[in-house]
mmCIF file of C-alpha atoms in Angstrom:
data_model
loop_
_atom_site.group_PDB
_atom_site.id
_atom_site.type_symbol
_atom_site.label_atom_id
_atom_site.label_comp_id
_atom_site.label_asym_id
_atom_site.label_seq_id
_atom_site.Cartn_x
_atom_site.Cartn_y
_atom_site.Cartn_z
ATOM 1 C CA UNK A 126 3.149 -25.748 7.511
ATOM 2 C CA UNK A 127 3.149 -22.908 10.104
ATOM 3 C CA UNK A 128 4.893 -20.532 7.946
ATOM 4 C CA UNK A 129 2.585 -21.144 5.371
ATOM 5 C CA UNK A 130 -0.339 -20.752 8.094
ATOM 6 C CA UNK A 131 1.241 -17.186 8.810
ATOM 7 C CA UNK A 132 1.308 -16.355 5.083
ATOM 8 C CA UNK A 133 -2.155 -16.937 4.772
ATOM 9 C CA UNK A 134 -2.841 -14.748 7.668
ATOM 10 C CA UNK A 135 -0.910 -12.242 6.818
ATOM 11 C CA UNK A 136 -2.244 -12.111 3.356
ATOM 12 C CA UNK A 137 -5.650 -11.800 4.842
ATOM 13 C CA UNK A 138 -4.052 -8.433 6.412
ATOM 14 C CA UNK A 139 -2.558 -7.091 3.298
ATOM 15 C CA UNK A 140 -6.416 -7.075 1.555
ATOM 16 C CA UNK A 141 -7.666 -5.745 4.887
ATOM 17 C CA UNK A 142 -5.488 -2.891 4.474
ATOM 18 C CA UNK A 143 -5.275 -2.475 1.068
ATOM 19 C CA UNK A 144 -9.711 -2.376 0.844
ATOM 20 C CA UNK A 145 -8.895 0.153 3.507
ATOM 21 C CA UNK A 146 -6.496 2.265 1.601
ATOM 22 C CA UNK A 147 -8.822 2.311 -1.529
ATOM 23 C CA UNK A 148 -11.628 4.474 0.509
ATOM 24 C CA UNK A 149 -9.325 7.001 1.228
ATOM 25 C CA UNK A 150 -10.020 10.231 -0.834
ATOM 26 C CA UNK A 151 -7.952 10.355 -3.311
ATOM 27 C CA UNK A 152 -9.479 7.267 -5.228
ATOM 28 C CA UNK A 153 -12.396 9.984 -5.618
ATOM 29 C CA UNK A 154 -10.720 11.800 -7.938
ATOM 30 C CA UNK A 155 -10.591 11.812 -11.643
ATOM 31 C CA UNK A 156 -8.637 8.596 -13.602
ATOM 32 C CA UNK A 157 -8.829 6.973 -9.922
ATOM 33 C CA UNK A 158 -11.350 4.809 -10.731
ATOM 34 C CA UNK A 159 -10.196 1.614 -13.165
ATOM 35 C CA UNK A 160 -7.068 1.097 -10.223
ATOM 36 C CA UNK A 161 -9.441 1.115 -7.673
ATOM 37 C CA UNK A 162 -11.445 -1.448 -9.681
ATOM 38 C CA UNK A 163 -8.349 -3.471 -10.329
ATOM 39 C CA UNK A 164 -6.980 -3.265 -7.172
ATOM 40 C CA UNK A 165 -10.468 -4.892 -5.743
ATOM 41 C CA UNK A 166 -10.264 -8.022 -8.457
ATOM 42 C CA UNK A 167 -6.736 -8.773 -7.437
ATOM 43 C CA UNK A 168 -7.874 -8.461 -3.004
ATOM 44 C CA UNK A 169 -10.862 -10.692 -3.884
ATOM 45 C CA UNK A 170 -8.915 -13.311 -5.220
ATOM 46 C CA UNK A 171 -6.386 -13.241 -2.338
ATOM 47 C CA UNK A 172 -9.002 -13.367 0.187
ATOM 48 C CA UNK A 173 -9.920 -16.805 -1.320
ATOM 49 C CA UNK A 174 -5.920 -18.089 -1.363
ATOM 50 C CA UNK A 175 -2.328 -16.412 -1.217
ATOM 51 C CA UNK A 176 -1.861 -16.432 -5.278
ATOM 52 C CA UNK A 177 0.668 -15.274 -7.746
ATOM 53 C CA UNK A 178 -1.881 -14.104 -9.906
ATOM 54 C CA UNK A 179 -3.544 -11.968 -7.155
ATOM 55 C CA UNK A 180 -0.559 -10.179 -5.883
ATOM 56 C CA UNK A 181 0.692 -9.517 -9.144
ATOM 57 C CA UNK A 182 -2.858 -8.015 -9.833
ATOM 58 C CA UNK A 183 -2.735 -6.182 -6.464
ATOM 59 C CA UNK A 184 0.979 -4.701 -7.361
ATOM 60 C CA UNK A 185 0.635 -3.516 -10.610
ATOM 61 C CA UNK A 186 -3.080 -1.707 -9.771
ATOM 62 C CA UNK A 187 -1.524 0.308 -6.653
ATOM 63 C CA UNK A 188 1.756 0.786 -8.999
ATOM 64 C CA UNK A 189 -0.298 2.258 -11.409
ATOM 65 C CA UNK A 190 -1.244 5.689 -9.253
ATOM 66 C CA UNK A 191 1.983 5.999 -8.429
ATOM 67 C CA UNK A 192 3.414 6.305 -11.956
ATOM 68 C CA UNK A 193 1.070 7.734 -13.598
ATOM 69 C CA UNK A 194 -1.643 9.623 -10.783
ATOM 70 C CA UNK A 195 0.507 11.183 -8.788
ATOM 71 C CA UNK A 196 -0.067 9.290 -5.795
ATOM 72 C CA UNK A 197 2.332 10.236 -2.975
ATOM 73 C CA UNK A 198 1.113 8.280 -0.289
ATOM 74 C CA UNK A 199 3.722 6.331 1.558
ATOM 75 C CA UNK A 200 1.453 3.645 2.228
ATOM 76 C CA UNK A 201 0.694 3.216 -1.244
ATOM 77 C CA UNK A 202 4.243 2.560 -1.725
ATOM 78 C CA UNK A 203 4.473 0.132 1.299
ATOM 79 C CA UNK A 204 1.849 -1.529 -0.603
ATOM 80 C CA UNK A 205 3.663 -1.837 -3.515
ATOM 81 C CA UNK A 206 6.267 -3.400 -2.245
ATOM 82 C CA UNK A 207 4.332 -5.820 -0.248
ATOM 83 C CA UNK A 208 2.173 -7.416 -2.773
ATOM 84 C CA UNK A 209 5.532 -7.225 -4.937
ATOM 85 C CA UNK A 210 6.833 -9.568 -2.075
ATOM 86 C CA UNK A 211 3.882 -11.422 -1.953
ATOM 87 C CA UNK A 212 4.151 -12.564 -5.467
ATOM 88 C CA UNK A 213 7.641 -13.473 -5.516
ATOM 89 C CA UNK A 214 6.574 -15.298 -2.148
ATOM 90 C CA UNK A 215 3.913 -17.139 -4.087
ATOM 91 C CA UNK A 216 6.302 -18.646 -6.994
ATOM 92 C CA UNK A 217 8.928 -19.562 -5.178
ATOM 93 C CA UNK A 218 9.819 -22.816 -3.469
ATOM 94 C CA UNK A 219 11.445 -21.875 -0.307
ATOM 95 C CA UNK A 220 10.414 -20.799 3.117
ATOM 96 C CA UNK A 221 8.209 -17.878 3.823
ATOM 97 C CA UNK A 222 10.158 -15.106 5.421
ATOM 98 C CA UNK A 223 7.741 -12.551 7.115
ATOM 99 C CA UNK A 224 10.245 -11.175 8.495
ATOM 100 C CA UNK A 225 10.817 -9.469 5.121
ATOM 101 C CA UNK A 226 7.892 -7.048 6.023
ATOM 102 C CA UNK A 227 9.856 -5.516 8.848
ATOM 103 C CA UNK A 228 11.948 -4.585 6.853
ATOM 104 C CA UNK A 229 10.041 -3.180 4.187
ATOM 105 C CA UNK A 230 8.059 -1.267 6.216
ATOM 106 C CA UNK A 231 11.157 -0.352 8.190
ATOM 107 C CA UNK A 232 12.686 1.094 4.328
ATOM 108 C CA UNK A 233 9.642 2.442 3.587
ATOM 109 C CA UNK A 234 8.829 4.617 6.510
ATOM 110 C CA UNK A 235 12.668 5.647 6.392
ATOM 111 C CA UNK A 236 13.372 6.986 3.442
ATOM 112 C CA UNK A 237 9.533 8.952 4.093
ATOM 113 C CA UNK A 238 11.156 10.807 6.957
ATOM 114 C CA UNK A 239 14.384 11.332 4.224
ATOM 115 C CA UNK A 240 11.965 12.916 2.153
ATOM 116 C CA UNK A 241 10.871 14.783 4.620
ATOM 117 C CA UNK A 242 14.267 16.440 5.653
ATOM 118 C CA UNK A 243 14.531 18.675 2.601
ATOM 119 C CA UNK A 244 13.941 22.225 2.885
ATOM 120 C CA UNK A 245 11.018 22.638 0.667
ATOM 121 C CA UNK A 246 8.838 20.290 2.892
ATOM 122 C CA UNK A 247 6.929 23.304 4.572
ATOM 123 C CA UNK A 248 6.560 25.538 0.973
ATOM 124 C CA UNK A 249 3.452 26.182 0.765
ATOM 125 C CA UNK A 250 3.213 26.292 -2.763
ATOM 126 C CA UNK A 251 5.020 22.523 -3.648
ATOM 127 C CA UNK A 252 4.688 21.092 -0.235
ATOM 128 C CA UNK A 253 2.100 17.555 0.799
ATOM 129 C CA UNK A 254 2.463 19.086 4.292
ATOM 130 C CA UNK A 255 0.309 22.106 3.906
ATOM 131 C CA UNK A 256 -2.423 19.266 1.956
ATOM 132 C CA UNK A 257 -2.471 17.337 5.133
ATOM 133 C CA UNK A 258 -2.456 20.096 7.270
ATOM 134 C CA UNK A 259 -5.530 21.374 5.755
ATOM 135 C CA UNK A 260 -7.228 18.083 6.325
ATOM 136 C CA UNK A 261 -6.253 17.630 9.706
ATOM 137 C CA UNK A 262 -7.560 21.654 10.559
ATOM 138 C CA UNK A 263 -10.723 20.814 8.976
ATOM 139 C CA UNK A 264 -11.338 17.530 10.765
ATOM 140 C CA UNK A 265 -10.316 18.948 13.954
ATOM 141 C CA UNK A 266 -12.452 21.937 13.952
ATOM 142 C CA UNK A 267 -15.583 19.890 12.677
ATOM 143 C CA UNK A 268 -15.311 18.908 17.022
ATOM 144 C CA UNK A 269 -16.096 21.981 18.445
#
């Protein structure tokens, strides 16, 4: 019953942070929209109970910037892999394991910095890093 309890929780966080993740700006752009859409259907009926049907909803709408948008985000990934989890959770009969989540977060995050080790990382022409760079300059000298 506890574990169960602790599912429900955490699937409350999973559609806090995914209705977080779908204001960020690149759900502004062009062909973002329908995922974005999707993606809110599947939280809303997860906020009312941990189902298969919602997770599956939730996976397949953040899967679907990834494959086709362009969406490098590694939370978007994390994401994906959580609500993946979360549906095989759902179907089967056996104990919740949250610990699971470590662990994908742990993978996730890893092979991110992996990425990040190649030597193209700081090109300016190919690179994320000079994207978020850009953002983080503007923000920053919006406070003077």
């Amino acid at each position: 019953m506890r574990q169960r309890l602790e599912f429900c929780f955490w699937t409350r966080a999973f559609v806090l942070g995914s209705l977080i993740h779908l204001t960020l700006p690149d759900y502004e752009q062009p062909g973002w929209l329908m995922p974005r859409i999707i993606h809110v259907v599947g939280c809303y009926l997860l906020w009312k109970r941990p189902t298969f049907l919602g997770f599956l909803i939730c996976t397949m709408a953040s899967l679907w910037p990834l494959l086709m948008l362009r969406d490098v985000l590694t939370q978007s990934m994390l994401l994906t892999w959580m609500g993946a989890w979360g549906a095989i959770v759902t179907i089967r009969r056996t104990p919740v394991q949250l610990n699971v989540i470590r662990y994908l977060t742990a993978g996730t995050y890893f092979l991110a910095a992996l990425h990040k080790l190649n030597d193209n990382f700081f090109e300016p022409d190919i690179s994320c890093a000079n994207h978020a760079l850009k953002g983080v300059a503007a923000h920053w000298s919006q406070l003077d």
